[in-house]
mmCIF file of C-alpha atoms and ligand atoms in Angstrom:
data_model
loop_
_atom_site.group_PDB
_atom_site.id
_atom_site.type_symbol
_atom_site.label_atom_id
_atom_site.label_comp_id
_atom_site.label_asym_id
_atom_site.label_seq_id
_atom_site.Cartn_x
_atom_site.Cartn_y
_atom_site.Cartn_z
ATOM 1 C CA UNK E 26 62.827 118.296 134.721
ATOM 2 C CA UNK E 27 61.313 120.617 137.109
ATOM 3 C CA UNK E 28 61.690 122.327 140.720
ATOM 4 C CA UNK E 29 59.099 119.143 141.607
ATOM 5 C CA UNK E 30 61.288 116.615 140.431
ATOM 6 C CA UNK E 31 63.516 116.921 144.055
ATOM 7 C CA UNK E 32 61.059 116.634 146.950
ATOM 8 C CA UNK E 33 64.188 115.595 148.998
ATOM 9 C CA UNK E 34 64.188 113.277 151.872
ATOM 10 C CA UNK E 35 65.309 113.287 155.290
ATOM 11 C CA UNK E 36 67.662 110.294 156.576
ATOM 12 C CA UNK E 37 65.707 107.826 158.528
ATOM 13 C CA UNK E 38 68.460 107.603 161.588
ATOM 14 C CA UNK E 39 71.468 109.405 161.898
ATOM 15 C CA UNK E 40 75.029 108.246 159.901
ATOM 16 C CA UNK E 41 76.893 105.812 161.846
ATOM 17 C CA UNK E 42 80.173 106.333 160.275
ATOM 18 C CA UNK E 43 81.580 109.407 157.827
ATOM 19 C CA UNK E 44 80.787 109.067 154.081
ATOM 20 C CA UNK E 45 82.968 110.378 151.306
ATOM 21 C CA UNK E 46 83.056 111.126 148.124
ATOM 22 C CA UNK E 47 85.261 112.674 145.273
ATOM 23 C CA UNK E 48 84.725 114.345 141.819
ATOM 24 C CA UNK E 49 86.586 116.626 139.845
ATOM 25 C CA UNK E 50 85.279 118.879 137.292
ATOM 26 C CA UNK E 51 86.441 121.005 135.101
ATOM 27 C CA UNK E 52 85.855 124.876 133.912
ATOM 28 C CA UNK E 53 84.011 125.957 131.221
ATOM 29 C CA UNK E 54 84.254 128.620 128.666
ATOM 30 C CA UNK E 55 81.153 130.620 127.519
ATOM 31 C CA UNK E 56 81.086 131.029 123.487
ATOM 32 C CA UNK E 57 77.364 132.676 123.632
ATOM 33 C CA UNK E 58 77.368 134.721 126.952
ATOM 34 C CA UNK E 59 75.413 134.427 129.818
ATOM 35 C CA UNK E 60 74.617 137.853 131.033
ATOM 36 C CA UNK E 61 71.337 138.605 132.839
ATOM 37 C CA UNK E 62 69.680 136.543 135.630
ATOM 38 C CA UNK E 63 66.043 136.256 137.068
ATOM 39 C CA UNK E 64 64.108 134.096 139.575
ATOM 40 C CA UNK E 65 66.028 130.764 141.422
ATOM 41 C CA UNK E 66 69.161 131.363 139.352
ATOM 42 C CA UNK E 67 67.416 131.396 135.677
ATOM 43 C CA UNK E 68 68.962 132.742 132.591
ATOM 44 C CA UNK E 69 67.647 135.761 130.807
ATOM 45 C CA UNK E 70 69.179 134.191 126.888
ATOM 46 C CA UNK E 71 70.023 130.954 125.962
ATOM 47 C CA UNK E 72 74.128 130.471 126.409
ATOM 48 C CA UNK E 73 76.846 128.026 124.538
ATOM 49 C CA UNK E 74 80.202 126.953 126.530
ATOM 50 C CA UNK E 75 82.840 124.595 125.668
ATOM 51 C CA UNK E 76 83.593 122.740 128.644
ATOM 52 C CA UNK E 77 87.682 122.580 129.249
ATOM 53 C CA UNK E 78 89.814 119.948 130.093
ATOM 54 C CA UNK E 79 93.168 121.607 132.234
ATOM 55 C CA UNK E 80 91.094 124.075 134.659
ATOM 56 C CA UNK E 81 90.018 121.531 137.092
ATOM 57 C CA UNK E 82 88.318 121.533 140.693
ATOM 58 C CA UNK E 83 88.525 118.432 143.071
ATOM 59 C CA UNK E 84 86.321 118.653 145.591
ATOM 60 C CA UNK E 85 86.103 115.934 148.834
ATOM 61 C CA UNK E 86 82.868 115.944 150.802
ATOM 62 C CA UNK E 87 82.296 113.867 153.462
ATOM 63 C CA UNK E 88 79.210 113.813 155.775
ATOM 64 C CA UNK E 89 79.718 113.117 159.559
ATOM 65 C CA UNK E 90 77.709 111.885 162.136
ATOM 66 C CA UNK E 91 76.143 114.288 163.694
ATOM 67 C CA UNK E 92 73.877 113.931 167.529
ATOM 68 C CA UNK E 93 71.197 116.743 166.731
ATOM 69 C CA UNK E 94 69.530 118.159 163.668
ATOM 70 C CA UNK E 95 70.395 121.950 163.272
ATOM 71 C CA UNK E 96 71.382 124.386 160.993
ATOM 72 C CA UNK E 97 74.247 123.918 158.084
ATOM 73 C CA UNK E 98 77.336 123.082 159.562
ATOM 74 C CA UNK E 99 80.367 123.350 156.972
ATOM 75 C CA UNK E 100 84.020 122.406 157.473
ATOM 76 C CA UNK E 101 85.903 124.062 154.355
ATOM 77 C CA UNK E 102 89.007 123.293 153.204
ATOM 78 C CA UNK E 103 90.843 125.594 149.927
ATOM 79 C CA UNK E 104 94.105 124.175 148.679
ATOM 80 C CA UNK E 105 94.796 122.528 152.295
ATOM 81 C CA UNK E 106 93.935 125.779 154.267
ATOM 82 C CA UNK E 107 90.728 127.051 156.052
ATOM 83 C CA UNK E 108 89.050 129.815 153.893
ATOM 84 C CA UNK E 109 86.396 132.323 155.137
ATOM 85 C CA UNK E 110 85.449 133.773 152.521
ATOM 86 C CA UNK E 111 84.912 130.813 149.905
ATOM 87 C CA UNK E 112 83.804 128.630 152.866
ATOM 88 C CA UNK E 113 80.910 131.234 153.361
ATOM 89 C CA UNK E 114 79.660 131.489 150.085
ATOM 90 C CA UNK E 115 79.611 127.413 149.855
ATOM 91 C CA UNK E 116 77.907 127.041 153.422
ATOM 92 C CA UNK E 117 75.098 130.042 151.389
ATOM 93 C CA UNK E 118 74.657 127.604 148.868
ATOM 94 C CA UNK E 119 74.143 124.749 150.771
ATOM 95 C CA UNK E 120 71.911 126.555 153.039
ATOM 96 C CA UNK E 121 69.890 127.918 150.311
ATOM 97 C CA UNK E 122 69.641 123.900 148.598
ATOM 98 C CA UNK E 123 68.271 122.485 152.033
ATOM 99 C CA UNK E 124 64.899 122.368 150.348
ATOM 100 C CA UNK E 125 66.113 119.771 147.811
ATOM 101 C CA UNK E 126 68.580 118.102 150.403
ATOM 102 C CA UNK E 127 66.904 117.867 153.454
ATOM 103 C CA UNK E 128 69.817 115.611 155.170
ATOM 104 C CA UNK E 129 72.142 118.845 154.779
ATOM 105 C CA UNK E 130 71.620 119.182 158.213
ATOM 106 C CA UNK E 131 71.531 115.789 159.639
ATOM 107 C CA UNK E 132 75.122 115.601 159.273
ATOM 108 C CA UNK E 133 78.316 117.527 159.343
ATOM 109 C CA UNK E 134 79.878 118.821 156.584
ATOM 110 C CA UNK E 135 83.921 118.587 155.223
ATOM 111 C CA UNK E 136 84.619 120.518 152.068
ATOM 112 C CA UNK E 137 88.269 120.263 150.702
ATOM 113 C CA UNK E 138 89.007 121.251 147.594
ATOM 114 C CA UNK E 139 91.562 122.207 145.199
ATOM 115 C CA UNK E 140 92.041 123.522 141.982
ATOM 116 C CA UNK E 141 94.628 121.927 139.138
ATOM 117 C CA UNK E 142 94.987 126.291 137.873
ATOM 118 C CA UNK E 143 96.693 128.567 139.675
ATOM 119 C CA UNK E 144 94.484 130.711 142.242
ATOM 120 C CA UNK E 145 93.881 134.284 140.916
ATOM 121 C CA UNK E 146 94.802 133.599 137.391
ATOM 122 C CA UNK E 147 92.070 135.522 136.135
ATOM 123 C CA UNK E 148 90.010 132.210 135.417
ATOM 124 C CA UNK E 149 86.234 131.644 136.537
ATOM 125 C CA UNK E 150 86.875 128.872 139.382
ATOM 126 C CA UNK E 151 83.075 128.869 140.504
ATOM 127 C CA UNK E 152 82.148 126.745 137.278
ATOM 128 C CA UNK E 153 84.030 123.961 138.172
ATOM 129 C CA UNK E 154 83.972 124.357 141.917
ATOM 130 C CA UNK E 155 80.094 124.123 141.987
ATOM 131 C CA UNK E 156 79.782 121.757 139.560
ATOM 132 C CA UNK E 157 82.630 119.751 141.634
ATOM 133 C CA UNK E 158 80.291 120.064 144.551
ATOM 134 C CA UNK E 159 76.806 118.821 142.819
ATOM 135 C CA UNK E 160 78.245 116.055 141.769
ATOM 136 C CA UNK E 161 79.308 114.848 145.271
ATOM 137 C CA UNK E 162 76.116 116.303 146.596
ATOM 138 C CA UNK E 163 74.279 114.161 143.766
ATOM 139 C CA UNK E 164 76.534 110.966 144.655
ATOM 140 C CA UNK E 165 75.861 111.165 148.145
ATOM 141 C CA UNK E 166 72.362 111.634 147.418
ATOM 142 C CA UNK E 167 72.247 108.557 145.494
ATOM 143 C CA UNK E 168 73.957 106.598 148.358
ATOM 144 C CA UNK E 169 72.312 107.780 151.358
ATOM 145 C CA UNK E 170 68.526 106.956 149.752
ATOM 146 C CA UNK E 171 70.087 103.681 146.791
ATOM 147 C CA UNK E 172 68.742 106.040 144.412
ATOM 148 C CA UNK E 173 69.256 104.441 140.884
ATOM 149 C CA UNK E 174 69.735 107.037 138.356
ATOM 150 C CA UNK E 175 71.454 106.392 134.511
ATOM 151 C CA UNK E 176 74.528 108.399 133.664
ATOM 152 C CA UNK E 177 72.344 111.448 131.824
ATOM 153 C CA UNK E 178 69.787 111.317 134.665
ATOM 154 C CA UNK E 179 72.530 111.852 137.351
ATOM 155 C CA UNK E 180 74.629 114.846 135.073
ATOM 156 C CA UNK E 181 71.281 116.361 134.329
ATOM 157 C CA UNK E 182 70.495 116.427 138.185
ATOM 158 C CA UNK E 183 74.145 117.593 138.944
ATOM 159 C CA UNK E 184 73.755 120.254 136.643
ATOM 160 C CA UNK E 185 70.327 121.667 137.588
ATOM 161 C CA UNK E 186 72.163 121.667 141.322
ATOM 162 C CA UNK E 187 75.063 123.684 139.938
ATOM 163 C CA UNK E 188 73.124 126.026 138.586
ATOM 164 C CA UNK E 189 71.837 126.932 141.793
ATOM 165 C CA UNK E 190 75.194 127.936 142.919
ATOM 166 C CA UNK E 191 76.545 129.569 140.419
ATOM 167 C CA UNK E 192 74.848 129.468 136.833
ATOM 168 C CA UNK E 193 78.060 129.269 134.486
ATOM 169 C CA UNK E 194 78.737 125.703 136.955
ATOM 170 C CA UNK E 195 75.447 123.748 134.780
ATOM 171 C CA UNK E 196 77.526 123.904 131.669
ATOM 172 C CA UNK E 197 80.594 122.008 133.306
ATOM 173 C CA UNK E 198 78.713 118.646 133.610
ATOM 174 C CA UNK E 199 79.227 117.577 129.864
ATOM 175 C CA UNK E 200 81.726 116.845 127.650
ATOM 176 C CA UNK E 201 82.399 119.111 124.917
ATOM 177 C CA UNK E 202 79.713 121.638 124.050
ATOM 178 C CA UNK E 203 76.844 122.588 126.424
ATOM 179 C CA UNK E 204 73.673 124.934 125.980
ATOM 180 C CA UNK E 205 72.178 126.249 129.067
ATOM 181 C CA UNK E 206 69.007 127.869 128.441
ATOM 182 C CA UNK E 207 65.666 127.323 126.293
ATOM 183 C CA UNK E 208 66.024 127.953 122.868
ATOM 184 C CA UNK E 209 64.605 126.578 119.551
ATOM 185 C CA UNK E 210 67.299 125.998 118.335
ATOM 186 C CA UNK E 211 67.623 122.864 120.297
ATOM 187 C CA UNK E 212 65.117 120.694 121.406
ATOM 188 C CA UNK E 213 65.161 119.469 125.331
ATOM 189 C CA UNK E 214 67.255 123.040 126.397
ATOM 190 C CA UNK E 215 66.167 124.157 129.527
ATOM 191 C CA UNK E 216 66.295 126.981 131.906
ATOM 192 C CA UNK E 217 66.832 124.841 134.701
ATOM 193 C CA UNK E 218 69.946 122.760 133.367
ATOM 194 C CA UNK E 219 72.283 122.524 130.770
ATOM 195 C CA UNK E 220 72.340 119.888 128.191
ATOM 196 C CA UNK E 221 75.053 118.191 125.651
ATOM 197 C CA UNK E 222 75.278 119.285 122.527
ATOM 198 C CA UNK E 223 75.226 115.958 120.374
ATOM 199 C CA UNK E 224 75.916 116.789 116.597
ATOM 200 C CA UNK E 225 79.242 118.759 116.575
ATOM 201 C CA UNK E 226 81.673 118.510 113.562
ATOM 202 C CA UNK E 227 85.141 116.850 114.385
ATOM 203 C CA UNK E 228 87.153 119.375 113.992
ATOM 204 C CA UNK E 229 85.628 121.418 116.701
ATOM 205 C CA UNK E 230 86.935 118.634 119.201
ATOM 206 C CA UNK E 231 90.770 120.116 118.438
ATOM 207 C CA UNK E 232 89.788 123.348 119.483
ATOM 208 C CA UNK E 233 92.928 124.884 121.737
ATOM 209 C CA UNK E 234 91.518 127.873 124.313
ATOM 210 C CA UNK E 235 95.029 129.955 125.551
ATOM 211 C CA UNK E 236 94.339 132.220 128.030
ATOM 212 C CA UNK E 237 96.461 135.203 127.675
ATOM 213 C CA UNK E 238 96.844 137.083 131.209
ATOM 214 C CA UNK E 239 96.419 140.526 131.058
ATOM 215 C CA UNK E 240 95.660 140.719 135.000
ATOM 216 C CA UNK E 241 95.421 138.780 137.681
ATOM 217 C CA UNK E 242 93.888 140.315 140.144
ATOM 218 C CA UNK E 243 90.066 140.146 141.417
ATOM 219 C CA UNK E 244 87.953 141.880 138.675
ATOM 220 C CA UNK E 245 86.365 145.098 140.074
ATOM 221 C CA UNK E 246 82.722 144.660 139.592
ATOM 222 C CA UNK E 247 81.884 141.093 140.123
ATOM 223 C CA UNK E 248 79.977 138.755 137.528
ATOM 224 C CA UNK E 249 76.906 138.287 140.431
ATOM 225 C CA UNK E 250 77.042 142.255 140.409
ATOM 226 C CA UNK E 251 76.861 142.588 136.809
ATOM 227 C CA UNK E 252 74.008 140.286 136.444
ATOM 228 C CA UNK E 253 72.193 142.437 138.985
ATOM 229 C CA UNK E 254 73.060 145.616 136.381
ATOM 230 C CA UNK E 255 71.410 143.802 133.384
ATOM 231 C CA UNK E 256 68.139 144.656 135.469
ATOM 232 C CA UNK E 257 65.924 147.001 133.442
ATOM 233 C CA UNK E 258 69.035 147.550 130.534
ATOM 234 C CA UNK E 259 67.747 149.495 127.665
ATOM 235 C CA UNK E 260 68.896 147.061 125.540
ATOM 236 C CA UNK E 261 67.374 143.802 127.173
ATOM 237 C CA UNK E 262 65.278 142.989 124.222
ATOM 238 C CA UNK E 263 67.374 143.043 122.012
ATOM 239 C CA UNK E 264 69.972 141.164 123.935
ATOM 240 C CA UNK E 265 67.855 138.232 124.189
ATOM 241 C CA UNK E 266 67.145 137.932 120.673
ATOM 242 C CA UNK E 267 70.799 137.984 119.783
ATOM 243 C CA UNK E 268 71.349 135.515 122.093
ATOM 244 C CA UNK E 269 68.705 133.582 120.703
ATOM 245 C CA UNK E 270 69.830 133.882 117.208
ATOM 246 C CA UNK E 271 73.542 133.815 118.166
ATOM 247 C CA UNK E 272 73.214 129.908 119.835
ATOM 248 C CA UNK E 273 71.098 129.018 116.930
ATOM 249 C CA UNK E 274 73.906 129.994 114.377
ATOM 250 C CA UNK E 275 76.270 128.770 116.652
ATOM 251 C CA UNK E 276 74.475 125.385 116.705
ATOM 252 C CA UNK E 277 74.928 124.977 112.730
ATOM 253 C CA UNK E 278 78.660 125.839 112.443
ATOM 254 C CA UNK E 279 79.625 123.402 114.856
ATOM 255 C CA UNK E 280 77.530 120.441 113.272
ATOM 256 C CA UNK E 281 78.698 121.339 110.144
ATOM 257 C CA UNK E 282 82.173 122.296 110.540
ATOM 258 C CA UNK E 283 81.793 126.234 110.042
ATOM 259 C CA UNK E 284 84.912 127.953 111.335
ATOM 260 C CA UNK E 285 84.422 131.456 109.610
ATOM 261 C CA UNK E 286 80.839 131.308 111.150
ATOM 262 C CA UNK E 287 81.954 130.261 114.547
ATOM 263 C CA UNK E 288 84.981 133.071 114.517
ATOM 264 C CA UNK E 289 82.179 135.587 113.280
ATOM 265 C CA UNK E 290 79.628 134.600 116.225
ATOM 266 C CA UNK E 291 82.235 134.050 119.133
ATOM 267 C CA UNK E 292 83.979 137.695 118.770
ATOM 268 C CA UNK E 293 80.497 139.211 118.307
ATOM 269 C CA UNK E 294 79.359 137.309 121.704
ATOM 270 C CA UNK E 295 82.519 138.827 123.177
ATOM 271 C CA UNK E 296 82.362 141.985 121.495
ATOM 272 C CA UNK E 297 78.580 142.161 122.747
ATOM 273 C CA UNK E 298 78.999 141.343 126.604
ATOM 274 C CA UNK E 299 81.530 144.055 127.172
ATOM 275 C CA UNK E 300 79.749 146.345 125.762
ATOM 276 C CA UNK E 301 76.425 145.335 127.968
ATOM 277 C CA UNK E 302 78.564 146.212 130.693
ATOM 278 C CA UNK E 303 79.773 149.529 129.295
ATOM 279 C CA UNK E 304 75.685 150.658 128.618
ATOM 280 C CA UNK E 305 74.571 149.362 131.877
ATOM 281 C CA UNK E 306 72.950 152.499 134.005
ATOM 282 C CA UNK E 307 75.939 152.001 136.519
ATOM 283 C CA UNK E 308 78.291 151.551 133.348
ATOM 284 C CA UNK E 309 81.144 149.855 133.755
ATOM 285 C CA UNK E 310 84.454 148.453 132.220
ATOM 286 C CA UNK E 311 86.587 145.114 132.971
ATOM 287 C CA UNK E 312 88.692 145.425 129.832
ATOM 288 C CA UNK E 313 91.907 146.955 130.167
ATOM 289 C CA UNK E 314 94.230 148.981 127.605
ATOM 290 C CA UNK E 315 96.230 145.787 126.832
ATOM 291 C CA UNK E 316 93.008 143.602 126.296
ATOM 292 C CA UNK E 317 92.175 146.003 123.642
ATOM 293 C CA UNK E 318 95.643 146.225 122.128
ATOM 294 C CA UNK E 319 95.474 142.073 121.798
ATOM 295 C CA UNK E 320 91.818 141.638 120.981
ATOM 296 C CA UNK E 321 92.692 144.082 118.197
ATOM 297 C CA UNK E 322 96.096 142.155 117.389
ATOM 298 C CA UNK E 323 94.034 138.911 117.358
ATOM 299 C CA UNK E 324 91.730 140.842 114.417
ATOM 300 C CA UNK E 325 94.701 141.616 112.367
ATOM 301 C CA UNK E 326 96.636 138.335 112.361
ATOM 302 C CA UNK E 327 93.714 136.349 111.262
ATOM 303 C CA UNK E 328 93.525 138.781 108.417
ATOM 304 C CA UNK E 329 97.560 138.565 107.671
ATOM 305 C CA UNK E 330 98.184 135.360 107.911
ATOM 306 C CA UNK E 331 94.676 133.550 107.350
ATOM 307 C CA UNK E 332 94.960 131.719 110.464
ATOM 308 C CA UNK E 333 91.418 130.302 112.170
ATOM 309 C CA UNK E 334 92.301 132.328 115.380
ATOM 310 C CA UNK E 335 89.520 134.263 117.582
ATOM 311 C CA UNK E 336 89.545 135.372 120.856
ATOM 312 C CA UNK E 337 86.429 135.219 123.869
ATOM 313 C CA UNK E 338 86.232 137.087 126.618
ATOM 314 C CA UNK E 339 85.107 136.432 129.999
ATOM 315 C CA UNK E 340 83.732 138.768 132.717
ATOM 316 C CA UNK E 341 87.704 139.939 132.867
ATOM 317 C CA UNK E 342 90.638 141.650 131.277
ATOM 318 C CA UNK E 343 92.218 138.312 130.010
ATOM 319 C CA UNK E 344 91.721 137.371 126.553
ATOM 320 C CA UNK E 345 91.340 133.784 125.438
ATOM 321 C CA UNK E 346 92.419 132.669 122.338
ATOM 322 C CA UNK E 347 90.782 130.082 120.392
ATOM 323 C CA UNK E 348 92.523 128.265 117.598
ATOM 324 C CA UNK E 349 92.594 124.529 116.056
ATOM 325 C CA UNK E 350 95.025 121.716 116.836
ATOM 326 C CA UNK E 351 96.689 121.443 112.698
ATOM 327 C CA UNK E 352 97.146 125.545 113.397
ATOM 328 C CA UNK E 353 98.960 124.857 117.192
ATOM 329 C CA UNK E 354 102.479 125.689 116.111
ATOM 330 C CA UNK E 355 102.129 128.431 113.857
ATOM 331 C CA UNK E 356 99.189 130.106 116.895
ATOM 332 C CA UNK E 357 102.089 129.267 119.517
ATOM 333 C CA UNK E 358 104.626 131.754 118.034
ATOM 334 C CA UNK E 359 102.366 134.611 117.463
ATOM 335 C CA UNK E 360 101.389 134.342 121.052
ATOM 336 C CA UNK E 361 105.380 134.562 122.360
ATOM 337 C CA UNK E 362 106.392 136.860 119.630
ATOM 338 C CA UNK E 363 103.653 139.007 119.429
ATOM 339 C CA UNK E 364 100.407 138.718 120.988
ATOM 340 C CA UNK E 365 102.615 138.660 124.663
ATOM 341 C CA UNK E 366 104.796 140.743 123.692
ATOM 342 C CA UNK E 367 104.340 143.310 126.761
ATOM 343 C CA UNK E 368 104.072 140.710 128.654
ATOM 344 C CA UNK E 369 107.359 139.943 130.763
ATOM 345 C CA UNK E 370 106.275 136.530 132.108
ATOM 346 C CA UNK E 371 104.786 135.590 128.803
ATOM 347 C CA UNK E 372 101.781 134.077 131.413
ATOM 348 C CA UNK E 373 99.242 132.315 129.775
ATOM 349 C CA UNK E 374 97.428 129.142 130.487
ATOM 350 C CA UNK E 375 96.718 126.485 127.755
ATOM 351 C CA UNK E 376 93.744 124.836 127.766
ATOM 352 C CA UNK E 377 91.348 122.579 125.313
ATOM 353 C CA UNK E 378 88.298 121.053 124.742
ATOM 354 C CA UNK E 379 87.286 118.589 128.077
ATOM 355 C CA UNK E 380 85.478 115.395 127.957
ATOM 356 C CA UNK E 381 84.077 116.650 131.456
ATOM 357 C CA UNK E 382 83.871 115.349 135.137
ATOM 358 C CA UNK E 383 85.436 112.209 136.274
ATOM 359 C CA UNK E 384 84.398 110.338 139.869
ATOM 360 C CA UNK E 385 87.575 109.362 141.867
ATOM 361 C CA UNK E 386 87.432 106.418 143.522
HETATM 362 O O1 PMV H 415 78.013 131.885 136.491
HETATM 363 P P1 PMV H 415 78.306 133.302 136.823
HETATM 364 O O2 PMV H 415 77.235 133.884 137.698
HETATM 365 O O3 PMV H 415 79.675 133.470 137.398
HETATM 366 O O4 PMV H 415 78.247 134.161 135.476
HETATM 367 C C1 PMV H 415 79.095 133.920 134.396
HETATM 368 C C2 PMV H 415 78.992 134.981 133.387
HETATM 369 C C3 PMV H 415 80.000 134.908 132.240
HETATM 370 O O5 PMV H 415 81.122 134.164 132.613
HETATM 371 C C4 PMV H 415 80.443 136.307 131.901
HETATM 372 C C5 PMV H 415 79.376 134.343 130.980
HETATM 373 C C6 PMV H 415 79.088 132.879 130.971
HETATM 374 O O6 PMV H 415 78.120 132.505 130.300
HETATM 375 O O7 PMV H 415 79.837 132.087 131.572
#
């Protein structure tokens, strides 16, 4: 698939009557990091994700008649209230996909969405809200023009329009595990959309992902900022070849059922973005005393008790925890008896591995 694959068409006449649609997607969680952008929204290294099945966005779109053609005209809708400042980065994106959608502004826009997480819980909602939003973008495509696409032609579409919003959101079209990015390792990855990782060991579809709040509130540097600071990073090189060998390795523990492999490469991926941040020229740090206190907790129990625990880390102080379903009860009481322990409201939000976006009817 390329940029020449979407020459986009214009609606003959003008709607008659509103058209909706529905989808809801869910997050994802990046187990080889994304970290370094270039061009239209193209990865600098290959990246692995585990999509997730609890942190969910619904998004309603509907296209309205509208008289005249003009510019972008959005109507946007957060958990049943108006919102400025997400409504203006989703009227930027849809702006900046006119080129592919040319009908973007035949019509008027309504955008309501709503998330199944609690806002400002320290999780990454712009994976599933974009994803959320290609998809209805991608449906209504498909209805306004009777385009007639199979069920991996229409993901792979919805995912190469995700990534134009926000590059994490490609990755949420699958179920299960995702690589975004060319690699070797896996024939048919692309820069320009994610695809499904097909050979994965069973045991890797019981993995449990607990996210242990350390903070809630917005992050300080942003993750769009700190892409901007991988520009010209002395250690860019090298970065992409771990990457590169990282989602290879990666690759062969989960088709063959490697857990002390996977452990090894996910806290090294974690391990590996923070400190990218820290060496940037305009260095920088997101983790907080109490991420290192559990991230270094995490280290020991696996060692005590030789449970198949490891934590990830997003761009954020909150650690998430990564354990398998026959180790659930055993993982469960070291989180409320110890890893939380300086936590008052023991908050943490469970999640697991997602069989990906759904259409509501
Ligand atoms: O998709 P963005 O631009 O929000 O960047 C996401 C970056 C990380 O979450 C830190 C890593 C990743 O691969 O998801």
């Amino acid at each position: 698939m390329t940029d020449s694959d979407f020459p986009g068409s214009k609606l003959a006449s003008a709607l008659s009557q509103p058209v909706s649609v529905t989808w809801q997607s869910p997050s994802n969680i990046a187990l080889v990091k994304y970290w370094g952008k270039t061009g239209r929204q193209l990865p600098v290294n290959p990246s692995l994700s585990m999509t997730l099945s609890n942190a969910i966005t619904v998004t309603k779109l509907t296209a309205l008649p509208r008289e005249t053609e003009g510019p972008v005209e959005l109507d946007f809708w957060f958990e049943g209230n108006q919102n400025e400042a997400f409504g203006a980065r989703m009227s930027k994106f849809l702006v900046s996909i006119n080129d592919i959608f040319p009908w973007l502004t035949q019509v008027r826009l309504k955008l309501e969405t709503h998330n199944t997480f609690p806002h400002s819980a320290g999780i990454a909602s712009s994976a599933s809200a974009f994803s959320a939003l290609a998809l209805c973008l991608c449906s209504l495509d498909n209805e306004f023009f009777n385009i007639v696409l199979d069920e991996s032609e229409f993901r792979s579409k919805a995912s190469y329009i995700a990534r134009l919003g926000s590059g994490s959101a490609c990755r949420s079209l699958f179920p299960g595990f995702t690589v975004w990015g060319k690699t070797k390792s896996l024939p048919g990855s692309s820069d320009l959309l994610a695809v499904p990782v097909s050979e994965v060991h069973p045991v890797f579809t019981t993995l449990n992902d607990t996210i242990l709040i350390v903070n809630k509130k917005e992050k300080p540097v942003s993750s769009s900022e700190g892409h901007n600071r991988m520009v010209g990073h002395s250690f860019t090189e090298a970065r992409i070849k771990q990457a590169g060998i990282n989602t290879g390795e990666l690759l062969d523990a989960l088709k063959t059922g490697n857990k002390q492999k996977f452990i090894s490469i996910v806290e090294n991926e974690a391990f590996t973005l923070h400190a990218l941040m820290m060496t940037s020229a305009d260095g920088f740090m997101l983790m907080e005393p109490e991420t290192v206190r559990i991230i270094t907790r995490v280290q020991q129990l696996r060692k005590e008790t030789g449970l198949n625990i490891c934590f990830t880390l997003d761009a954020g102080p909150n650690v998430h925890l990564l354990y398998f379903e026959d180790e659930i009860e055993q993982v469960n009481k070291l989180i409320v008896e110890d890893l939380l322990k300086n936590n008052e409201q023991n908050l943490r939000i469970n999640d697991l591995y997602g069989t990906g976006p759904i259409k509501i009817n």
